[in-house]
Coordinates of C-alpha atoms and ligand atoms in Angstrom, one line a residue:
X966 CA 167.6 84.9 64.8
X967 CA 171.1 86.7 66.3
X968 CA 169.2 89.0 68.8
X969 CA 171.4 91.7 70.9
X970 CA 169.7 92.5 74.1
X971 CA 170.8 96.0 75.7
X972 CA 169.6 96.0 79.3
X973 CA 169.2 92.3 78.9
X974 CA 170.2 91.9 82.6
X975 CA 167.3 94.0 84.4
X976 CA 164.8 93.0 85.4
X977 CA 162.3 92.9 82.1
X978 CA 165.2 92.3 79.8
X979 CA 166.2 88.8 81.9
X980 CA 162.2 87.4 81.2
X981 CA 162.3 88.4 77.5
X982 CA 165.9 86.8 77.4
X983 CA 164.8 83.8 78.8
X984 CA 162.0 83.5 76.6
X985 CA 164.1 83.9 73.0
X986 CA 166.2 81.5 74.3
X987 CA 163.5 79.1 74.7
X988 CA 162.0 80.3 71.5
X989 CA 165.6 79.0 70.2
X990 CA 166.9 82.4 68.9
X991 CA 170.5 83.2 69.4
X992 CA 170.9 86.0 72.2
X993 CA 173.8 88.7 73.4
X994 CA 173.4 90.9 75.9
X995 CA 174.9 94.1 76.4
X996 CA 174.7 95.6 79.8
X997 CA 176.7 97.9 82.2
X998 CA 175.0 96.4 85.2
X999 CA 174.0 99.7 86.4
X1000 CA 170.6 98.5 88.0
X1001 CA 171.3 94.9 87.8
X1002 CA 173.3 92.0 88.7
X1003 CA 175.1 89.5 86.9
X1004 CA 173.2 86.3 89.1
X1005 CA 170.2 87.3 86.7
X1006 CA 171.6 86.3 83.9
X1007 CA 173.1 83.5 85.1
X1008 CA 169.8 82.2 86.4
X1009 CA 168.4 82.5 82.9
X1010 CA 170.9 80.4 81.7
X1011 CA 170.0 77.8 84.4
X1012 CA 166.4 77.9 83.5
X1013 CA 167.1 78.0 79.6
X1014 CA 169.8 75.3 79.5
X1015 CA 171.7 77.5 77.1
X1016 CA 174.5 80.1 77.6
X1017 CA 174.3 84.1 76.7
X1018 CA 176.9 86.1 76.1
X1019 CA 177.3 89.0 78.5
X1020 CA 179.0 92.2 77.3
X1021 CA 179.3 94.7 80.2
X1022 CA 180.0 97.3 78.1
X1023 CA 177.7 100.9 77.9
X1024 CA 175.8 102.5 75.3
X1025 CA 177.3 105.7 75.8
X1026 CA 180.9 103.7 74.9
X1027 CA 180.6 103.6 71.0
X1028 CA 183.8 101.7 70.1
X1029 CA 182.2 99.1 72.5
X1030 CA 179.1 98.9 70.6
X1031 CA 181.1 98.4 67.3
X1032 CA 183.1 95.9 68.5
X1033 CA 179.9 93.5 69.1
X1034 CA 178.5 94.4 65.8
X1035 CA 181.6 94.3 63.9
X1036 CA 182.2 90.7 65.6
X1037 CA 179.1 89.0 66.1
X1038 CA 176.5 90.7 63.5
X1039 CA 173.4 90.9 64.8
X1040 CA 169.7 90.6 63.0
X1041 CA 167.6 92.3 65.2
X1042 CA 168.0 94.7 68.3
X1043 CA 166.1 94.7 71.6
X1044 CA 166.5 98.1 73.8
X1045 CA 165.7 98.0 77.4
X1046 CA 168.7 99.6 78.8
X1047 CA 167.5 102.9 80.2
X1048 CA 167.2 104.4 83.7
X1049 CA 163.7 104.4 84.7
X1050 CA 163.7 106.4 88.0
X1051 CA 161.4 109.2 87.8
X1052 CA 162.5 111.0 90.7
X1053 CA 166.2 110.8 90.0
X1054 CA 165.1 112.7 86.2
X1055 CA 163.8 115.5 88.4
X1056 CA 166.8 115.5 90.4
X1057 CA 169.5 115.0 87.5
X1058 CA 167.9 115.3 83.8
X1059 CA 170.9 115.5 82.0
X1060 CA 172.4 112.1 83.7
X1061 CA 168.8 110.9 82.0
X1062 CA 169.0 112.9 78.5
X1063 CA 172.7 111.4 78.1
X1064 CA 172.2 107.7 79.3
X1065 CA 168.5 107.6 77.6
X1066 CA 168.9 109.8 74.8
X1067 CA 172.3 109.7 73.5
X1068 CA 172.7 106.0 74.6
X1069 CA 169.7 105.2 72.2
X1070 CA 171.1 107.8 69.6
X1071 CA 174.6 105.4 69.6
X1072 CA 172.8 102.1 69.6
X1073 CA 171.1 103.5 66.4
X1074 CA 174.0 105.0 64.4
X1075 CA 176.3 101.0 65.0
X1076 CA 172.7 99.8 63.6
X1077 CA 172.4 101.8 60.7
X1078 CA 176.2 101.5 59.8
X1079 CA 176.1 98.0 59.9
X1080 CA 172.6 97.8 58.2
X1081 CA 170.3 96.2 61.0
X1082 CA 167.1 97.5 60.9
X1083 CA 165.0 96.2 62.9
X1084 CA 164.3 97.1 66.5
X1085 CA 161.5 96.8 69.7
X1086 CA 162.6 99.6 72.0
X1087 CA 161.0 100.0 75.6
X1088 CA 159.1 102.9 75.7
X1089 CA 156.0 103.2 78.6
X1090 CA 152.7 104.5 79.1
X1091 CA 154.4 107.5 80.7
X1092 CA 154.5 109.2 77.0
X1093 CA 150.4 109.5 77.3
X1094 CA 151.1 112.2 80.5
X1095 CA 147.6 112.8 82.0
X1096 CA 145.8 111.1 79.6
X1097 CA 142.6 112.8 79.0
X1098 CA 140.4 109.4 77.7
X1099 CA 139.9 105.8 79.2
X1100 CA 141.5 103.4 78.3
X1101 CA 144.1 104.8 76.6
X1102 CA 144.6 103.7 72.6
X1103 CA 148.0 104.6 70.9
X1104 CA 146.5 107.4 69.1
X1105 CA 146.1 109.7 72.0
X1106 CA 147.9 113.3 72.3
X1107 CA 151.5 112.4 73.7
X1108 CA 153.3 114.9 76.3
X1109 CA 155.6 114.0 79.3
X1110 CA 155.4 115.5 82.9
X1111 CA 159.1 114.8 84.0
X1112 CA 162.4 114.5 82.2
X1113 CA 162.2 110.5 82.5
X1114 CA 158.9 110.7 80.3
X1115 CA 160.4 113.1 77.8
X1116 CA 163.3 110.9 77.3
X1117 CA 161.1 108.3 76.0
X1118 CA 159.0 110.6 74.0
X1119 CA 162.4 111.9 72.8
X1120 CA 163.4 108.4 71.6
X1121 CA 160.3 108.0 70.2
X1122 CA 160.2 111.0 67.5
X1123 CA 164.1 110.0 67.1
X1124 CA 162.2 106.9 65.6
X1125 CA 159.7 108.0 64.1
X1126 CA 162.3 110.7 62.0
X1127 CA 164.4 107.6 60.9
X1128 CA 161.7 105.4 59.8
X1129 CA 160.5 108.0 57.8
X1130 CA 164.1 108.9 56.4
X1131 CA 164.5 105.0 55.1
X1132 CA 161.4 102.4 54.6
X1133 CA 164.0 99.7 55.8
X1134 CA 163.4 100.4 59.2
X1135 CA 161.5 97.9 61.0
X1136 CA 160.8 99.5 64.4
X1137 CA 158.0 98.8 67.3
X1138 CA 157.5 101.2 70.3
X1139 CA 156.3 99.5 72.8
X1140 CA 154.5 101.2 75.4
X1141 CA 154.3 99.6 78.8
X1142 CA 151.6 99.9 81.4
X1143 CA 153.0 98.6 84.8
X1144 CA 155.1 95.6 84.3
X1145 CA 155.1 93.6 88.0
X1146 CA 155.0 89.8 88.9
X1147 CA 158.3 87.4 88.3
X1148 CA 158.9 84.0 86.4
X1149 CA 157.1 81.3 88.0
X1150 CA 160.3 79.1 88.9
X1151 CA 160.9 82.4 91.2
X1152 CA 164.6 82.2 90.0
X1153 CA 164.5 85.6 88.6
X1154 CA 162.0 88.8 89.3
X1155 CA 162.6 92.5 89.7
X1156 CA 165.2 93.3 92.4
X1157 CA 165.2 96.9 92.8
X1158 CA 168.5 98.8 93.7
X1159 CA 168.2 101.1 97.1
X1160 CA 164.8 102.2 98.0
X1161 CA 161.7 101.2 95.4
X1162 CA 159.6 103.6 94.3
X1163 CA 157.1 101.4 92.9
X1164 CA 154.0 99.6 94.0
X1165 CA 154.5 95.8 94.2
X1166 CA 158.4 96.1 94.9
X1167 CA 157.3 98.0 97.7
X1168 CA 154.4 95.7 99.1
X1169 CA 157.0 92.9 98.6
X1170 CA 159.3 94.5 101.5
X1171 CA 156.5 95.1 103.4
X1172 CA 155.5 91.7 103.3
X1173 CA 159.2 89.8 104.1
X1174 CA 159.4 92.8 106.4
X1175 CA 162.1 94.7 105.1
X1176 CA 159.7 97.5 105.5
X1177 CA 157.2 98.8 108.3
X1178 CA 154.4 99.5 105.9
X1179 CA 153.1 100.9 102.8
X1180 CA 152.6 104.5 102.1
X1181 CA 148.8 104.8 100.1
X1182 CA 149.8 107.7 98.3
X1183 CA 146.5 109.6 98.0
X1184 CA 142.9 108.4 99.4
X1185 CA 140.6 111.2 97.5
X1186 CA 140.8 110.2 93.9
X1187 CA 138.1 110.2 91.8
X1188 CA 138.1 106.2 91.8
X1189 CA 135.9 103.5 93.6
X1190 CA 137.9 103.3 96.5
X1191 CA 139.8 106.8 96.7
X1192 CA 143.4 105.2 95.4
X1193 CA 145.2 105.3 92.3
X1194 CA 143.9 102.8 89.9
X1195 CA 146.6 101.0 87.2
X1196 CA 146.7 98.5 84.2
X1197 CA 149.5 95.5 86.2
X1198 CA 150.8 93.8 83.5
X1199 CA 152.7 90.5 84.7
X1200 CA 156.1 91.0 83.1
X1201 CA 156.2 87.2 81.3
X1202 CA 153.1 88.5 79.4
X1203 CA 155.1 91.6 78.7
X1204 CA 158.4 89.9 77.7
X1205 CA 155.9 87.7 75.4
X1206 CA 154.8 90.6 73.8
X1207 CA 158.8 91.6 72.6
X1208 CA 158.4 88.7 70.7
X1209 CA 155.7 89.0 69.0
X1210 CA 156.6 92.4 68.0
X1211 CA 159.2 91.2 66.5
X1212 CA 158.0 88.4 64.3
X1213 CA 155.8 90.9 63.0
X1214 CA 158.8 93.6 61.9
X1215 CA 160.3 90.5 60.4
X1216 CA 157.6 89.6 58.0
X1217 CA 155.4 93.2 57.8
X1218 CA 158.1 95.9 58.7
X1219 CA 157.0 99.4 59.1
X1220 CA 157.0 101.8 62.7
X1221 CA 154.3 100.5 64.7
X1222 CA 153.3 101.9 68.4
X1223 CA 151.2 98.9 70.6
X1224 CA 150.5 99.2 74.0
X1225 CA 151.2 96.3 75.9
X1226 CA 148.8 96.6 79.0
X1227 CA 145.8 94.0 80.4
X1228 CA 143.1 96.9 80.0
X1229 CA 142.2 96.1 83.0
X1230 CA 142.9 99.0 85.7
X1231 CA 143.3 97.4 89.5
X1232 CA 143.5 100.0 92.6
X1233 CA 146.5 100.3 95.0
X1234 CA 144.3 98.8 97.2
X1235 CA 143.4 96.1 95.6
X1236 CA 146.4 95.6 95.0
X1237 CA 147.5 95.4 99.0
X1238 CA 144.5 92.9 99.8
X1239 CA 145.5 90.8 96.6
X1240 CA 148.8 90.3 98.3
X1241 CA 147.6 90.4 102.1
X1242 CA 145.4 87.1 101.1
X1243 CA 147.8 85.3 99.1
X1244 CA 151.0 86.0 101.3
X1245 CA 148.6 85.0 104.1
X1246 CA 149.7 88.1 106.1
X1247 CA 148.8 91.2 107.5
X1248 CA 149.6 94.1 104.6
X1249 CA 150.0 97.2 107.4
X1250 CA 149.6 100.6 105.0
X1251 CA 148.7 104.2 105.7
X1252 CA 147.2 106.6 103.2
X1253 CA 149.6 109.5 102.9
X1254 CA 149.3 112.8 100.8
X1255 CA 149.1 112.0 96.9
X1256 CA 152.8 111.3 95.0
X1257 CA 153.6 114.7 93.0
X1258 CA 153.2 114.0 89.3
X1259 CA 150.7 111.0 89.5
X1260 CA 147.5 110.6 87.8
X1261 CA 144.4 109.1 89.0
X1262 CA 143.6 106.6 86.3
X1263 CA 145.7 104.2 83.7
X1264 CA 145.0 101.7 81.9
X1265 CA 145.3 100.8 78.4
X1266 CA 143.3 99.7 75.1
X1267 CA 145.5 96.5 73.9
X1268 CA 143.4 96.1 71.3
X1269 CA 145.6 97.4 68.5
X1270 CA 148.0 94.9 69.5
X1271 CA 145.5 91.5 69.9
X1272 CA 144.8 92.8 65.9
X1273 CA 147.9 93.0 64.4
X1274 CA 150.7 91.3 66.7
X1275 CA 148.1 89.0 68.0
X1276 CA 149.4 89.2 71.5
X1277 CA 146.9 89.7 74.4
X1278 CA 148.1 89.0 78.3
X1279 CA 147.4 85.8 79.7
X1280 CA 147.5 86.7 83.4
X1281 CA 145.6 88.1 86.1
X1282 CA 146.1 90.4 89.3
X1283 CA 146.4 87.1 90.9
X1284 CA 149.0 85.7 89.3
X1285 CA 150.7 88.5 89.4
X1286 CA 150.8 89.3 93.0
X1287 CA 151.3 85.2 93.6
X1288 CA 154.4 85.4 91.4
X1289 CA 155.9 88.5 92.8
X1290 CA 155.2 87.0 96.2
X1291 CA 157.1 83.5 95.4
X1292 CA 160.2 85.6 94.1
X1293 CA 159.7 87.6 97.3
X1294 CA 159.7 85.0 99.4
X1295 CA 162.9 82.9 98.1
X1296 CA 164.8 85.8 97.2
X1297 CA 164.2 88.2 100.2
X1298 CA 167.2 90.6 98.9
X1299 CA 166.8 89.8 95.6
X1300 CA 170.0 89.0 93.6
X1301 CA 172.3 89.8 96.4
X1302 CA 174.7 87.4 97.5
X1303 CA 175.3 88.4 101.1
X1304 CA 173.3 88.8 103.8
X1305 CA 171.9 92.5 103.8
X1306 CA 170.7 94.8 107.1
X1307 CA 166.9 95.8 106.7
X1308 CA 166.3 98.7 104.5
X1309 CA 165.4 101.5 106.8
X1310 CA 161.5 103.4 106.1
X1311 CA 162.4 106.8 104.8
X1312 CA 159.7 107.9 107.7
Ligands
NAD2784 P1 166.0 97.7 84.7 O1 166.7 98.9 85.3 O2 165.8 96.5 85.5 O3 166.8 97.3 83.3 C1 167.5 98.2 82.5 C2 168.9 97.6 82.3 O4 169.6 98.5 81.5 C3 169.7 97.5 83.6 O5 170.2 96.1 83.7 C4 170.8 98.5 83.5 O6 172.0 98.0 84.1 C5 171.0 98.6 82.0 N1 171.5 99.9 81.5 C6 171.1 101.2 81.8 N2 171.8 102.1 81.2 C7 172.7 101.4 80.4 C8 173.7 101.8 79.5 N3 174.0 103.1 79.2 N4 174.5 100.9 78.9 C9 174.2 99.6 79.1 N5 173.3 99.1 80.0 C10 172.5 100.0 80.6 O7 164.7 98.2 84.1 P2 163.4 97.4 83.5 O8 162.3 97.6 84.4 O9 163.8 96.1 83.0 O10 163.1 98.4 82.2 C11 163.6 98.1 80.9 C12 163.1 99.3 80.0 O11 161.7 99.4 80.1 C13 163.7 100.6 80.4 O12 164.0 101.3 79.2 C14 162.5 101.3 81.1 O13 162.5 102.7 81.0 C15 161.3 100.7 80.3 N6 160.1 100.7 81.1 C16 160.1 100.0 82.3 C17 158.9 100.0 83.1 C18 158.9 99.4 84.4 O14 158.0 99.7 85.2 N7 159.8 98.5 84.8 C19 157.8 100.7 82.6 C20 157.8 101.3 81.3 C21 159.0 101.3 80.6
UD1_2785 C1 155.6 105.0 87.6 C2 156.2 106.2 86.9 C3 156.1 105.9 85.4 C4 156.8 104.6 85.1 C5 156.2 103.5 85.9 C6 156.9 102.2 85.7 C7 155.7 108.1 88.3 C8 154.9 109.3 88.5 N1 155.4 107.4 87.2 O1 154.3 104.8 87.3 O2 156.7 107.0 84.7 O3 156.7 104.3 83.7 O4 156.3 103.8 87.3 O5 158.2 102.2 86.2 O6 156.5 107.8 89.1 N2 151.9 103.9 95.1 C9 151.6 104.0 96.4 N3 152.6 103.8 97.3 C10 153.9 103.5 96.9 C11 154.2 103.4 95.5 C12 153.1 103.6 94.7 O7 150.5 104.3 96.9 O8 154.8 103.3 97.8 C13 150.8 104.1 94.2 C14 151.0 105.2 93.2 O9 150.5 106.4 93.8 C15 150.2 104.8 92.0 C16 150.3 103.3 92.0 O10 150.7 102.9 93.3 O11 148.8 105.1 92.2 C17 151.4 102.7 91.1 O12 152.6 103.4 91.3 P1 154.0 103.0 90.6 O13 154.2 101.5 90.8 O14 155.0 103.9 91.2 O15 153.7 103.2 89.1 P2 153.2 104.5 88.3 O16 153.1 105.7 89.2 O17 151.9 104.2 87.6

């Protein structure tokens, strides 16, 4: 198929490129490199043998969206490009509404104009809130508890309006848990922009110290060991997922919501000995006050989507933290192609 990518060049969006064009599929990108590089890409194309167009255009830029439908006609759209930063939505919701919301809201009027209906757009176990039930199935109570999370449950009705408004719409939600781990070549992983905010990226640092240590955030939970405990989901597993998604919308249709998740909930500190053992290296961390806005416990039922997309994950915790560690290590400031100083501890 002619897939368009948007956010093709981040860091879930390079994996699931990879893998369509191994898969054979035809693939453009459109990206403003906002939270990305250009070298990811590039390494895709390396590892695929095959070339991808890159548009480094924006969402927000209709004309520019027309222009690649008008000229290349996609069949099918992928949607990763979003900002994903929960505590920059505090700090500047409407910077979020615009590029999340009205982005999306673009990307769908180009679609619908130029009749392609089917999409997989990125949404995220963030739409379940504080989930009141264990693992968590898709038909749970959805809320939000920062602008970031409403965006996505804004897209989401968005979707679930259109499909209603037309039975040609062929649209999945997908519903990430925590996407970590990198390609096994190590050529391409998650290279965060400025200071991480999540886990692994964080342990990473840590571990080609970048960064002193890493901040537990919260010993006093209601879990085994005191810390958060998450569903890790290693992101090839994830990307593997878009695809199945979309071979079913191309032979069932419909609006579907799947969470992609292990169903298997690991604690941050778990997490840190995972990586102290593998890395073969001291992990230093201090427990600190708990994040604002966290929750205890996540992890997700997959079922729904081992039934009807039959796609379950593949990998363990291990692999995970073995891949992240091998892009890590051979990639110590990720994408970057000059040297940069350490990146200072906040404190
Ligand atoms: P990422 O930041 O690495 O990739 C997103 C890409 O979209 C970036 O390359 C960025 O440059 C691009 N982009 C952003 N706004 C754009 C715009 N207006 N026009 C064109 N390009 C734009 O993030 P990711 O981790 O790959 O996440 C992909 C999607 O999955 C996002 O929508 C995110 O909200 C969602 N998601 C991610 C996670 C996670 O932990 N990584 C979890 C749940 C959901
Ligand atoms: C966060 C976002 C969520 C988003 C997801 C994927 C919040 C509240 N939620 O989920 O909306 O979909 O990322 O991008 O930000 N931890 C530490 N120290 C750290 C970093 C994290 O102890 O330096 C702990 C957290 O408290 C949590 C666990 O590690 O218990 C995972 O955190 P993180 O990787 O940020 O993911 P989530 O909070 O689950």
């Amino acid at each position: 198929m002619r897939i368009l990518v948007t956010g093709g060049a981040g860091y879930i969006g390079t994996h699931t490129v990879l893998q369509l064009l191994t898969e054979g599929h035809d693939v453009q990108v459109i990206d403003n490199l906002c939270n990305s590089e250009r070298e990811g890409l590039r390494r895709v194309e390396e590892l695929a043998g095959r070339s991808v167009a890159l548009h480094t255009d924006d969402l927000l830029k209709p004309d520019s969206l027309e222009r690649i439908f008008a000229s290349w006609d996609p069949e099918a759209v992928i949607h990763f490009a979003g900002l994903k930063a929960v505590g920059q939505s505090v700090a500047e919701p409407l910077k979020y509404y615009q590029n999340n919301v009205a982005g999306t809201l673009n990307l769908l009027d180009v679609m619908e104009r130029h009749d392609v209906r089917i999409l997989v757009f990125s949404s995220s176990a963030t739409v379940y809130g504080d989930a009141t039930h264990q693992p968590i199935a898709e038909d749970q109570r959805l809320s939000a508890t920062n602008p970031y999370g409403r965006t996505k449950l804004h897209v989401e009705r968005m979707l679930d309006d259109l499909a209603a408004s037309d039975p040609r719409w062929a649209i999945a939600k997908l519903r990430y848990f925590n996407p970590v781990g990198a390609h096994a070549s190590g050529r391409i992983g998650e290279d965060p922009q400025g200071v991480p905010n999540n886990l692994l990226p964080v342990i990473a640092q840590v571990a080609v110290g970048h960064r002193e240590r890493v901040k537990v955030f919260g010993g006093d939970y209601p879990t085994p060991d005191g810390t958060g405990v998450r569903d890790f989901i290693h992101v090839v597993d994830l990307s593997s997922g878009h695809l199945a998604a979309l071979d079913y919308l191309v032979d069932n249709g419909g609006l579907h919501a799947w969470n992609l998740g292990t169903g298997q909930g690991s604690s941050v500190l778990e997490v840190i000995e995972s990586f102290s053992r593998i890395a073969d290296r001291d992990i230093p961390y201090e427990i600190v006050e708990r994040r604002t806005g966290d929750v205890a416990v996540s992890y997700a039922d997959p079922t729904a989507a081992r039934r009807e997309i039959g796609w379950k994950s593949e990998r363990g915790l291990e692999q995970m933290v073995a891949d992240t560690w091998n892009w890590q290590s051979q990639n110590p400031i990720g994408y970057k192609p000059e040297q940069c100083p350490a990146i200072e501890d906040e404190g």
